[in-house]
């Protein structure tokens, strides 16, 4: 298991040059007019033309993209980690590292619900959340930023529990509805306490995910008013399409679409959001590990699905999984902007795609090839072992 301490980012300067297409992650302006980035001490320092940026001082490294594309690292808004790079759900080791090879640089826990013997008493669930938050903050699997420590609401919790969790560093709630709190009015009170103390909430939407969980219908979602309508397309059983469209329209909260959900309803949801002028509220996740397994390419597959069958432009579909999530989750990565963490995805059209370039290949339903992934300015993997081979891959060169 590659568990690494969350040490500071590497010091030094890296020039990323000959970028053929620079995708910003910003829905409103998804393509930037630039061909180079300067990375300094793990952060994006400048965006511009390689000819100018190379003269800003000595370089420790150069990455030549050879005309391939750069995008922000992908954010998976909905995962269920337990500890380290092991998942008991499918008894699999190395699943996070596999997702890194699918371009994911940040994951957000929707609850550590698969822990064998998960405590459901209040002191126990708080202890688990704090332990998970600490463990993943202290040791990043394969370098991936895994924001965890997401307690599941149980009956009997009072406001001081949320204050105590927040003071201990907990910033997320696990999916509302996976514990004993399932009624809208009960959830609403606890979600409001969480929000008051700076803890962001997500609600399970749709039918039960596994035996033992329950149905959360549209009226419960609206009443609970969690910050994120978790897997609006079901996890996996979805609400009727009309109810999903009604949620997009009547709620102002984030609309989360997941890979391990109903694909037909995923398309209906993204189109409803688009027609409402609310694409900025859409974020993507896998909801893995799950009964459907772990999908290292889940976010890429979802981007291609929403682009090819949902009619969302490929560059905008990438923004749903990067800049949108960054803004809604208050991350310091997810956008190509000076000052942001240098979490970068280097990608290109997969070899022999029918699409003539990267964006057309995605719009035709293919998934791109990944040539390199960087987190906080450090190269975490070269050519992905999981995607189809990219046509062009970046090359890491020495400095000057
Ligand atoms: Zn769920």
mmCIF file of C-alpha atoms and ligand atoms in Angstrom:
data_model
loop_
_atom_site.group_PDB
_atom_site.id
_atom_site.type_symbol
_atom_site.label_atom_id
_atom_site.label_comp_id
_atom_site.label_asym_id
_atom_site.label_seq_id
_atom_site.Cartn_x
_atom_site.Cartn_y
_atom_site.Cartn_z
ATOM 1 C CA UNK A 1 0.000 0.000 0.000
ATOM 2 C CA UNK A 2 1.457 3.307 -1.047
ATOM 3 C CA UNK A 3 0.558 5.497 1.891
ATOM 4 C CA UNK A 4 2.387 8.731 1.995
ATOM 5 C CA UNK A 5 2.608 11.360 4.651
ATOM 6 C CA UNK A 6 0.984 14.590 3.588
ATOM 7 C CA UNK A 7 4.339 16.354 3.518
ATOM 8 C CA UNK A 8 4.583 19.838 2.104
ATOM 9 C CA UNK A 9 4.631 20.248 -1.672
ATOM 10 C CA UNK A 10 7.948 19.965 -3.499
ATOM 11 C CA UNK A 11 9.884 23.201 -3.558
ATOM 12 C CA UNK A 12 10.991 24.564 -6.878
ATOM 13 C CA UNK A 13 9.794 25.682 -10.296
ATOM 14 C CA UNK A 14 8.434 23.596 -13.131
ATOM 15 C CA UNK A 15 7.533 24.925 -16.566
ATOM 16 C CA UNK A 16 4.762 23.068 -18.370
ATOM 17 C CA UNK A 17 5.067 23.971 -22.048
ATOM 18 C CA UNK A 18 3.688 23.131 -25.499
ATOM 19 C CA UNK A 19 0.186 22.605 -24.108
ATOM 20 C CA UNK A 20 -2.064 22.012 -27.109
ATOM 21 C CA UNK A 21 -5.300 22.698 -25.211
ATOM 22 C CA UNK A 22 -5.574 24.230 -21.752
ATOM 23 C CA UNK A 23 -8.861 23.393 -20.033
ATOM 24 C CA UNK A 24 -9.587 25.733 -17.120
ATOM 25 C CA UNK A 25 -12.236 23.772 -15.203
ATOM 26 C CA UNK A 26 -14.341 26.939 -15.287
ATOM 27 C CA UNK A 27 -17.757 26.285 -16.815
ATOM 28 C CA UNK A 28 -18.101 29.877 -18.019
ATOM 29 C CA UNK A 29 -14.730 29.880 -19.792
ATOM 30 C CA UNK A 30 -13.623 26.263 -20.165
ATOM 31 C CA UNK A 31 -10.728 26.830 -22.595
ATOM 32 C CA UNK A 32 -7.855 29.230 -21.870
ATOM 33 C CA UNK A 33 -5.825 31.012 -24.523
ATOM 34 C CA UNK A 34 -2.393 29.906 -23.292
ATOM 35 C CA UNK A 35 0.140 27.177 -23.988
ATOM 36 C CA UNK A 36 2.172 27.092 -20.778
ATOM 37 C CA UNK A 37 1.962 27.054 -16.990
ATOM 38 C CA UNK A 38 4.536 27.865 -14.385
ATOM 39 C CA UNK A 39 4.316 25.776 -11.220
ATOM 40 C CA UNK A 40 6.087 27.091 -8.142
ATOM 41 C CA UNK A 41 6.295 25.276 -4.800
ATOM 42 C CA UNK A 42 3.285 23.120 -5.669
ATOM 43 C CA UNK A 43 1.029 25.922 -6.877
ATOM 44 C CA UNK A 44 0.134 27.416 -10.229
ATOM 45 C CA UNK A 45 2.197 30.604 -10.366
ATOM 46 C CA UNK A 46 1.485 31.848 -13.891
ATOM 47 C CA UNK A 47 -0.455 31.008 -17.048
ATOM 48 C CA UNK A 48 0.682 32.248 -20.420
ATOM 49 C CA UNK A 49 3.006 31.589 -23.322
ATOM 50 C CA UNK A 50 5.988 29.306 -22.914
ATOM 51 C CA UNK A 51 8.289 31.824 -24.567
ATOM 52 C CA UNK A 52 7.523 34.358 -21.813
ATOM 53 C CA UNK A 53 7.279 32.054 -18.818
ATOM 54 C CA UNK A 54 10.633 30.365 -19.423
ATOM 55 C CA UNK A 55 12.429 33.639 -18.779
ATOM 56 C CA UNK A 56 11.070 34.079 -15.265
ATOM 57 C CA UNK A 57 14.096 32.522 -13.599
ATOM 58 C CA UNK A 58 15.845 29.147 -13.245
ATOM 59 C CA UNK A 59 13.729 26.018 -13.615
ATOM 60 C CA UNK A 60 14.021 22.760 -11.692
ATOM 61 C CA UNK A 61 12.062 20.825 -14.304
ATOM 62 C CA UNK A 62 10.290 21.200 -17.632
ATOM 63 C CA UNK A 63 7.315 19.166 -18.775
ATOM 64 C CA UNK A 64 6.904 19.204 -22.535
ATOM 65 C CA UNK A 65 3.300 18.345 -23.404
ATOM 66 C CA UNK A 66 4.058 17.842 -27.108
ATOM 67 C CA UNK A 67 0.704 19.375 -27.978
ATOM 68 C CA UNK A 68 -1.431 17.300 -25.612
ATOM 69 C CA UNK A 69 -3.989 18.844 -23.251
ATOM 70 C CA UNK A 70 -3.855 19.903 -19.606
ATOM 71 C CA UNK A 71 -6.878 20.095 -17.291
ATOM 72 C CA UNK A 72 -7.322 20.364 -13.534
ATOM 73 C CA UNK A 73 -7.109 17.011 -11.728
ATOM 74 C CA UNK A 74 -10.554 15.418 -11.438
ATOM 75 C CA UNK A 75 -12.539 15.581 -8.210
ATOM 76 C CA UNK A 76 -14.685 12.610 -7.201
ATOM 77 C CA UNK A 77 -17.377 14.203 -5.064
ATOM 78 C CA UNK A 78 -18.764 10.943 -3.671
ATOM 79 C CA UNK A 79 -16.659 8.047 -2.378
ATOM 80 C CA UNK A 80 -16.953 5.673 0.558
ATOM 81 C CA UNK A 81 -13.421 5.098 1.888
ATOM 82 C CA UNK A 82 -12.668 3.241 5.112
ATOM 83 C CA UNK A 83 -8.979 3.289 5.885
ATOM 84 C CA UNK A 84 -5.840 3.628 3.791
ATOM 85 C CA UNK A 85 -6.062 2.238 0.279
ATOM 86 C CA UNK A 86 -8.255 -0.725 1.258
ATOM 87 C CA UNK A 87 -11.986 -1.109 0.791
ATOM 88 C CA UNK A 88 -13.876 -3.825 2.638
ATOM 89 C CA UNK A 89 -16.866 -3.355 0.271
ATOM 90 C CA UNK A 90 -15.098 -5.354 -2.441
ATOM 91 C CA UNK A 91 -12.139 -6.423 -0.312
ATOM 92 C CA UNK A 92 -9.854 -4.576 -2.652
ATOM 93 C CA UNK A 93 -6.463 -3.005 -2.064
ATOM 94 C CA UNK A 94 -5.133 -0.102 -4.114
ATOM 95 C CA UNK A 95 -8.445 1.284 -5.341
ATOM 96 C CA UNK A 96 -7.490 4.921 -4.706
ATOM 97 C CA UNK A 97 -4.212 4.503 -6.562
ATOM 98 C CA UNK A 98 -6.175 2.966 -9.426
ATOM 99 C CA UNK A 99 -8.428 6.042 -9.508
ATOM 100 C CA UNK A 100 -5.329 8.269 -9.608
ATOM 101 C CA UNK A 101 -4.600 6.443 -12.868
ATOM 102 C CA UNK A 102 -8.065 7.587 -13.929
ATOM 103 C CA UNK A 103 -7.155 11.238 -13.369
ATOM 104 C CA UNK A 104 -8.660 11.692 -9.890
ATOM 105 C CA UNK A 105 -6.578 13.906 -7.599
ATOM 106 C CA UNK A 106 -9.181 14.706 -4.918
ATOM 107 C CA UNK A 107 -11.887 12.485 -3.412
ATOM 108 C CA UNK A 108 -14.602 13.486 -0.962
ATOM 109 C CA UNK A 109 -16.080 11.024 1.483
ATOM 110 C CA UNK A 110 -19.841 10.651 1.699
ATOM 111 C CA UNK A 111 -19.380 8.548 4.835
ATOM 112 C CA UNK A 112 -17.080 5.751 5.984
ATOM 113 C CA UNK A 113 -20.118 3.499 6.020
ATOM 114 C CA UNK A 114 -18.435 0.268 4.983
ATOM 115 C CA UNK A 115 -16.335 -0.059 8.126
ATOM 116 C CA UNK A 116 -17.021 -3.529 9.506
ATOM 117 C CA UNK A 117 -18.844 -2.998 12.799
ATOM 118 C CA UNK A 118 -19.396 0.709 12.139
ATOM 119 C CA UNK A 119 -20.437 2.325 15.424
ATOM 120 C CA UNK A 120 -23.949 3.747 15.469
ATOM 121 C CA UNK A 121 -23.887 5.169 18.986
ATOM 122 C CA UNK A 122 -23.178 8.861 19.101
ATOM 123 C CA UNK A 123 -19.810 8.827 20.866
ATOM 124 C CA UNK A 124 -18.682 6.011 18.569
ATOM 125 C CA UNK A 125 -19.744 7.693 15.334
ATOM 126 C CA UNK A 126 -18.010 10.898 16.365
ATOM 127 C CA UNK A 127 -14.831 9.004 17.210
ATOM 128 C CA UNK A 128 -14.904 7.250 13.827
ATOM 129 C CA UNK A 129 -15.388 10.521 11.940
ATOM 130 C CA UNK A 130 -12.503 12.194 13.735
ATOM 131 C CA UNK A 131 -10.271 9.145 13.211
ATOM 132 C CA UNK A 132 -11.069 9.008 9.482
ATOM 133 C CA UNK A 133 -10.495 12.736 9.063
ATOM 134 C CA UNK A 134 -7.112 12.481 10.788
ATOM 135 C CA UNK A 135 -5.996 9.261 9.125
ATOM 136 C CA UNK A 136 -6.584 10.466 5.559
ATOM 137 C CA UNK A 137 -5.208 13.939 6.285
ATOM 138 C CA UNK A 138 -2.044 12.358 7.710
ATOM 139 C CA UNK A 139 -1.537 9.733 4.987
ATOM 140 C CA UNK A 140 -2.713 10.245 1.432
ATOM 141 C CA UNK A 141 -3.199 7.011 -0.513
ATOM 142 C CA UNK A 142 -0.977 7.330 -3.621
ATOM 143 C CA UNK A 143 -0.831 11.059 -2.931
ATOM 144 C CA UNK A 144 -4.561 11.547 -3.603
ATOM 145 C CA UNK A 145 -6.222 14.174 -1.414
ATOM 146 C CA UNK A 146 -8.964 12.251 0.337
ATOM 147 C CA UNK A 147 -11.233 14.470 2.418
ATOM 148 C CA UNK A 148 -12.804 12.064 4.861
ATOM 149 C CA UNK A 149 -14.398 11.950 8.291
ATOM 150 C CA UNK A 150 -18.061 12.187 7.336
ATOM 151 C CA UNK A 151 -20.304 11.024 10.191
ATOM 152 C CA UNK A 152 -23.676 9.466 9.452
ATOM 153 C CA UNK A 153 -26.607 11.041 11.292
ATOM 154 C CA UNK A 154 -28.203 8.944 14.003
ATOM 155 C CA UNK A 155 -31.227 9.721 16.153
ATOM 156 C CA UNK A 156 -30.418 11.526 19.388
ATOM 157 C CA UNK A 157 -27.695 13.819 18.072
ATOM 158 C CA UNK A 158 -27.919 17.344 19.477
ATOM 159 C CA UNK A 159 -26.390 20.638 18.396
ATOM 160 C CA UNK A 160 -23.404 20.310 20.719
ATOM 161 C CA UNK A 161 -22.398 17.117 18.877
ATOM 162 C CA UNK A 162 -21.998 19.135 15.670
ATOM 163 C CA UNK A 163 -20.103 21.868 17.492
ATOM 164 C CA UNK A 164 -17.779 19.241 18.933
ATOM 165 C CA UNK A 165 -17.229 17.562 15.537
ATOM 166 C CA UNK A 166 -16.515 20.914 13.889
ATOM 167 C CA UNK A 167 -14.073 21.896 16.618
ATOM 168 C CA UNK A 168 -12.289 18.580 16.056
ATOM 169 C CA UNK A 169 -11.808 19.310 12.338
ATOM 170 C CA UNK A 170 -14.801 17.503 10.794
ATOM 171 C CA UNK A 171 -16.125 19.403 7.743
ATOM 172 C CA UNK A 172 -18.482 16.911 6.101
ATOM 173 C CA UNK A 173 -21.576 14.881 6.928
ATOM 174 C CA UNK A 174 -21.959 11.395 5.544
ATOM 175 C CA UNK A 175 -24.993 10.781 3.355
ATOM 176 C CA UNK A 176 -28.094 11.716 5.286
ATOM 177 C CA UNK A 177 -30.437 8.735 5.268
ATOM 178 C CA UNK A 178 -27.836 5.999 5.737
ATOM 179 C CA UNK A 179 -28.312 6.090 9.513
ATOM 180 C CA UNK A 180 -31.433 6.115 11.657
ATOM 181 C CA UNK A 181 -32.344 9.712 10.735
ATOM 182 C CA UNK A 182 -34.538 9.328 7.668
ATOM 183 C CA UNK A 183 -37.481 11.703 8.211
ATOM 184 C CA UNK A 184 -37.239 15.080 6.507
ATOM 185 C CA UNK A 185 -38.031 17.134 9.610
ATOM 186 C CA UNK A 186 -35.395 15.343 11.724
ATOM 187 C CA UNK A 187 -32.754 15.625 9.005
ATOM 188 C CA UNK A 188 -33.555 19.287 8.442
ATOM 189 C CA UNK A 189 -32.802 20.216 12.045
ATOM 190 C CA UNK A 190 -29.471 18.348 12.079
ATOM 191 C CA UNK A 191 -28.422 19.606 8.632
ATOM 192 C CA UNK A 192 -29.049 23.154 9.859
ATOM 193 C CA UNK A 193 -26.928 22.536 12.979
ATOM 194 C CA UNK A 194 -24.177 21.124 10.772
ATOM 195 C CA UNK A 195 -24.330 24.134 8.453
ATOM 196 C CA UNK A 196 -24.242 26.541 11.384
ATOM 197 C CA UNK A 197 -20.979 24.928 12.495
ATOM 198 C CA UNK A 198 -19.413 24.895 9.017
ATOM 199 C CA UNK A 199 -20.070 21.222 8.209
ATOM 200 C CA UNK A 200 -21.268 20.543 4.653
ATOM 201 C CA UNK A 201 -24.061 18.000 4.155
ATOM 202 C CA UNK A 202 -25.060 15.519 1.448
ATOM 203 C CA UNK A 203 -28.314 13.561 1.314
ATOM 204 C CA UNK A 204 -28.850 10.112 -0.189
ATOM 205 C CA UNK A 205 -31.444 10.362 -2.969
ATOM 206 C CA UNK A 206 -33.542 7.492 -4.288
ATOM 207 C CA UNK A 207 -34.092 3.885 -3.364
ATOM 208 C CA UNK A 208 -32.029 1.827 -0.920
ATOM 209 C CA UNK A 209 -28.449 1.217 -2.035
ATOM 210 C CA UNK A 210 -27.938 -2.010 -0.138
ATOM 211 C CA UNK A 211 -30.193 -4.091 2.109
ATOM 212 C CA UNK A 212 -30.587 -2.092 5.331
ATOM 213 C CA UNK A 213 -30.660 1.378 3.778
ATOM 214 C CA UNK A 214 -33.931 3.036 2.824
ATOM 215 C CA UNK A 215 -35.833 5.180 0.324
ATOM 216 C CA UNK A 216 -35.274 8.934 0.370
ATOM 217 C CA UNK A 217 -37.939 10.523 -1.820
ATOM 218 C CA UNK A 218 -38.081 14.001 -3.339
ATOM 219 C CA UNK A 219 -40.161 15.513 -0.535
ATOM 220 C CA UNK A 220 -37.636 14.321 2.058
ATOM 221 C CA UNK A 221 -34.755 15.742 -0.006
ATOM 222 C CA UNK A 222 -36.512 19.098 -0.265
ATOM 223 C CA UNK A 223 -37.433 19.176 3.425
ATOM 224 C CA UNK A 224 -33.968 18.159 4.662
ATOM 225 C CA UNK A 225 -32.380 20.859 2.468
ATOM 226 C CA UNK A 226 -28.866 19.381 2.583
ATOM 227 C CA UNK A 227 -26.126 21.292 0.753
ATOM 228 C CA UNK A 228 -25.737 18.560 -1.854
ATOM 229 C CA UNK A 229 -28.472 16.449 -3.427
ATOM 230 C CA UNK A 230 -26.319 13.320 -3.331
ATOM 231 C CA UNK A 231 -26.521 10.981 -6.328
ATOM 232 C CA UNK A 232 -29.636 12.633 -7.732
ATOM 233 C CA UNK A 233 -29.625 9.810 -10.315
ATOM 234 C CA UNK A 234 -29.889 7.155 -7.594
ATOM 235 C CA UNK A 235 -27.352 5.004 -5.948
ATOM 236 C CA UNK A 236 -28.327 2.889 -7.898
ATOM 237 C CA UNK A 237 -32.177 2.983 -7.831
ATOM 238 C CA UNK A 238 -33.356 6.398 -9.023
ATOM 239 C CA UNK A 239 -36.485 8.386 -8.286
ATOM 240 C CA UNK A 240 -38.854 8.859 -11.219
ATOM 241 C CA UNK A 241 -37.387 11.231 -13.820
ATOM 242 C CA UNK A 242 -40.088 13.820 -13.161
ATOM 243 C CA UNK A 243 -39.171 13.934 -9.469
ATOM 244 C CA UNK A 244 -35.480 14.364 -10.297
ATOM 245 C CA UNK A 245 -36.259 17.269 -12.629
ATOM 246 C CA UNK A 246 -38.486 18.758 -9.914
ATOM 247 C CA UNK A 247 -35.572 18.584 -7.445
ATOM 248 C CA UNK A 248 -33.336 20.430 -9.916
ATOM 249 C CA UNK A 249 -35.989 23.113 -10.245
ATOM 250 C CA UNK A 250 -37.280 23.524 -6.692
ATOM 251 C CA UNK A 251 -34.008 23.198 -4.777
ATOM 252 C CA UNK A 252 -31.106 25.610 -5.093
ATOM 253 C CA UNK A 253 -28.605 23.070 -3.735
ATOM 254 C CA UNK A 254 -25.826 21.260 -5.613
ATOM 255 C CA UNK A 255 -26.895 18.510 -7.999
ATOM 256 C CA UNK A 256 -24.606 15.502 -7.739
ATOM 257 C CA UNK A 257 -24.596 12.909 -10.531
ATOM 258 C CA UNK A 258 -22.756 9.636 -9.947
ATOM 259 C CA UNK A 259 -21.311 6.873 -12.071
ATOM 260 C CA UNK A 260 -22.838 4.139 -9.921
ATOM 261 C CA UNK A 261 -26.333 5.462 -10.533
ATOM 262 C CA UNK A 262 -29.041 5.249 -13.150
ATOM 263 C CA UNK A 263 -27.543 6.443 -16.433
ATOM 264 C CA UNK A 264 -30.819 7.418 -18.080
ATOM 265 C CA UNK A 265 -31.679 9.618 -15.098
ATOM 266 C CA UNK A 266 -28.133 11.046 -15.085
ATOM 267 C CA UNK A 267 -28.790 12.369 -18.564
ATOM 268 C CA UNK A 268 -32.250 13.665 -17.602
ATOM 269 C CA UNK A 269 -30.750 15.471 -14.587
ATOM 270 C CA UNK A 270 -27.936 17.176 -16.481
ATOM 271 C CA UNK A 271 -30.340 18.270 -19.213
ATOM 272 C CA UNK A 272 -32.805 19.609 -16.626
ATOM 273 C CA UNK A 273 -29.973 21.558 -14.985
ATOM 274 C CA UNK A 274 -28.836 22.908 -18.352
ATOM 275 C CA UNK A 275 -32.365 23.965 -19.323
ATOM 276 C CA UNK A 276 -32.747 25.747 -15.968
ATOM 277 C CA UNK A 277 -29.456 27.588 -16.478
ATOM 278 C CA UNK A 278 -28.133 25.690 -13.454
ATOM 279 C CA UNK A 279 -25.205 23.695 -14.866
ATOM 280 C CA UNK A 280 -22.962 25.463 -12.336
ATOM 281 C CA UNK A 281 -24.729 23.420 -9.626
ATOM 282 C CA UNK A 282 -23.823 20.056 -11.180
ATOM 283 C CA UNK A 283 -20.955 18.047 -9.677
ATOM 284 C CA UNK A 284 -19.808 14.492 -10.405
ATOM 285 C CA UNK A 285 -18.919 11.481 -8.291
ATOM 286 C CA UNK A 286 -18.608 7.741 -8.594
ATOM 287 C CA UNK A 287 -20.317 6.576 -5.358
ATOM 288 C CA UNK A 288 -17.664 3.886 -5.179
ATOM 289 C CA UNK A 289 -16.679 1.498 -3.704
ATOM 290 C CA UNK A 290 -20.157 0.055 -4.035
ATOM 291 C CA UNK A 291 -21.997 -3.059 -5.067
ATOM 292 C CA UNK A 292 -21.066 -2.150 -8.644
ATOM 293 C CA UNK A 293 -17.427 -2.181 -7.591
ATOM 294 C CA UNK A 294 -14.727 0.434 -7.925
ATOM 295 C CA UNK A 295 -14.385 2.298 -11.202
ATOM 296 C CA UNK A 296 -10.936 3.825 -11.676
ATOM 297 C CA UNK A 297 -12.230 5.501 -14.836
ATOM 298 C CA UNK A 298 -15.646 6.311 -13.378
ATOM 299 C CA UNK A 299 -15.355 10.096 -13.526
ATOM 300 C CA UNK A 300 -13.951 9.988 -17.068
ATOM 301 C CA UNK A 301 -16.747 7.639 -18.123
ATOM 302 C CA UNK A 302 -19.341 9.967 -16.615
ATOM 303 C CA UNK A 303 -17.828 12.970 -18.436
ATOM 304 C CA UNK A 304 -18.053 11.065 -21.735
ATOM 305 C CA UNK A 305 -21.603 9.894 -21.001
ATOM 306 C CA UNK A 306 -22.881 13.384 -20.192
ATOM 307 C CA UNK A 307 -21.134 14.822 -23.221
ATOM 308 C CA UNK A 308 -22.008 12.131 -25.766
ATOM 309 C CA UNK A 309 -25.583 11.381 -24.681
ATOM 310 C CA UNK A 310 -26.423 14.432 -22.558
ATOM 311 C CA UNK A 311 -25.305 16.941 -25.172
ATOM 312 C CA UNK A 312 -23.007 18.852 -22.800
ATOM 313 C CA UNK A 313 -19.866 20.227 -24.459
ATOM 314 C CA UNK A 314 -16.819 18.111 -23.593
ATOM 315 C CA UNK A 315 -14.866 21.007 -22.050
ATOM 316 C CA UNK A 316 -17.901 21.934 -19.955
ATOM 317 C CA UNK A 317 -18.418 18.320 -18.909
ATOM 318 C CA UNK A 318 -14.851 18.336 -17.561
ATOM 319 C CA UNK A 319 -15.677 21.536 -15.651
ATOM 320 C CA UNK A 320 -18.512 19.698 -13.871
ATOM 321 C CA UNK A 321 -15.897 17.358 -12.367
ATOM 322 C CA UNK A 322 -13.327 20.045 -11.568
ATOM 323 C CA UNK A 323 -14.145 23.735 -11.159
ATOM 324 C CA UNK A 324 -17.792 23.216 -10.192
ATOM 325 C CA UNK A 325 -16.860 20.825 -7.407
ATOM 326 C CA UNK A 326 -13.990 23.065 -6.327
ATOM 327 C CA UNK A 327 -16.340 26.004 -5.877
ATOM 328 C CA UNK A 328 -19.127 24.079 -4.189
ATOM 329 C CA UNK A 329 -16.703 22.207 -1.916
ATOM 330 C CA UNK A 330 -14.384 25.201 -1.328
ATOM 331 C CA UNK A 331 -11.299 23.313 -2.557
ATOM 332 C CA UNK A 332 -8.064 25.064 -3.426
ATOM 333 C CA UNK A 333 -7.579 22.884 -6.534
ATOM 334 C CA UNK A 334 -9.953 22.114 -9.431
ATOM 335 C CA UNK A 335 -9.311 25.239 -11.485
ATOM 336 C CA UNK A 336 -6.371 26.427 -13.577
ATOM 337 C CA UNK A 337 -5.838 29.740 -11.836
ATOM 338 C CA UNK A 338 -2.760 31.382 -10.320
ATOM 339 C CA UNK A 339 -2.515 30.542 -6.624
ATOM 340 C CA UNK A 340 -4.423 27.239 -6.864
ATOM 341 C CA UNK A 341 -2.774 23.910 -6.051
ATOM 342 C CA UNK A 342 -0.999 22.450 -9.088
ATOM 343 C CA UNK A 343 -3.182 19.333 -9.355
ATOM 344 C CA UNK A 344 -2.962 18.707 -13.081
ATOM 345 C CA UNK A 345 -4.235 16.121 -15.511
ATOM 346 C CA UNK A 346 -2.315 15.632 -18.760
ATOM 347 C CA UNK A 347 -4.484 13.996 -21.392
ATOM 348 C CA UNK A 348 -5.063 13.517 -25.094
ATOM 349 C CA UNK A 349 -7.354 11.815 -27.569
ATOM 350 C CA UNK A 350 -7.121 8.060 -27.100
ATOM 351 C CA UNK A 351 -5.263 6.352 -29.920
ATOM 352 C CA UNK A 352 -7.558 5.476 -32.834
ATOM 353 C CA UNK A 353 -10.593 7.327 -31.462
ATOM 354 C CA UNK A 354 -12.995 8.319 -34.227
ATOM 355 C CA UNK A 355 -12.841 11.866 -32.840
ATOM 356 C CA UNK A 356 -10.311 14.113 -34.543
ATOM 357 C CA UNK A 357 -9.176 15.722 -31.299
ATOM 358 C CA UNK A 358 -9.582 15.294 -27.541
ATOM 359 C CA UNK A 359 -12.866 17.190 -27.198
ATOM 360 C CA UNK A 360 -14.457 15.547 -30.223
ATOM 361 C CA UNK A 361 -13.401 12.101 -28.986
ATOM 362 C CA UNK A 362 -15.182 12.747 -25.665
ATOM 363 C CA UNK A 363 -18.250 14.115 -27.452
ATOM 364 C CA UNK A 364 -18.358 10.875 -29.436
ATOM 365 C CA UNK A 365 -18.404 8.867 -26.207
ATOM 366 C CA UNK A 366 -14.783 7.750 -26.009
ATOM 367 C CA UNK A 367 -12.742 8.248 -22.872
ATOM 368 C CA UNK A 368 -9.468 10.148 -23.173
ATOM 369 C CA UNK A 369 -5.997 8.751 -22.614
ATOM 370 C CA UNK A 370 -4.057 10.033 -19.612
ATOM 371 C CA UNK A 371 -0.351 10.694 -20.034
ATOM 372 C CA UNK A 372 0.517 12.066 -16.583
ATOM 373 C CA UNK A 373 -1.053 13.170 -13.290
ATOM 374 C CA UNK A 374 0.404 15.797 -10.961
ATOM 375 C CA UNK A 375 -0.648 16.599 -7.397
ATOM 376 C CA UNK A 376 0.664 19.693 -5.621
ATOM 377 C CA UNK A 377 3.323 20.054 -8.295
ATOM 378 C CA UNK A 378 4.650 16.480 -7.919
ATOM 379 C CA UNK A 379 4.248 13.953 -10.744
ATOM 380 C CA UNK A 380 2.242 11.062 -9.263
ATOM 381 C CA UNK A 381 1.910 8.875 -12.345
ATOM 382 C CA UNK A 382 3.063 8.841 -15.931
ATOM 383 C CA UNK A 383 1.122 7.153 -18.715
ATOM 384 C CA UNK A 384 -1.991 5.718 -17.059
ATOM 385 C CA UNK A 385 -2.134 1.959 -16.754
ATOM 386 C CA UNK A 386 -5.939 2.138 -16.877
ATOM 387 C CA UNK A 387 -6.977 4.449 -19.712
ATOM 388 C CA UNK A 388 -6.556 3.635 -23.378
ATOM 389 C CA UNK A 389 -3.185 4.973 -24.523
ATOM 390 C CA UNK A 390 -3.112 8.695 -25.201
ATOM 391 C CA UNK A 391 -1.968 9.733 -28.630
ATOM 392 C CA UNK A 392 0.623 12.159 -27.254
ATOM 393 C CA UNK A 393 2.142 11.967 -23.774
ATOM 394 C CA UNK A 394 4.057 14.641 -21.908
ATOM 395 C CA UNK A 395 7.751 14.284 -21.263
ATOM 396 C CA UNK A 396 9.502 15.234 -18.034
ATOM 397 C CA UNK A 397 12.805 16.986 -18.727
ATOM 398 C CA UNK A 398 15.516 18.414 -16.512
ATOM 399 C CA UNK A 399 15.673 22.055 -15.552
ATOM 400 C CA UNK A 400 17.739 24.915 -16.880
HETATM 401 ZN ZN1 LIG B 1 -26.248 6.789 -1.214
#
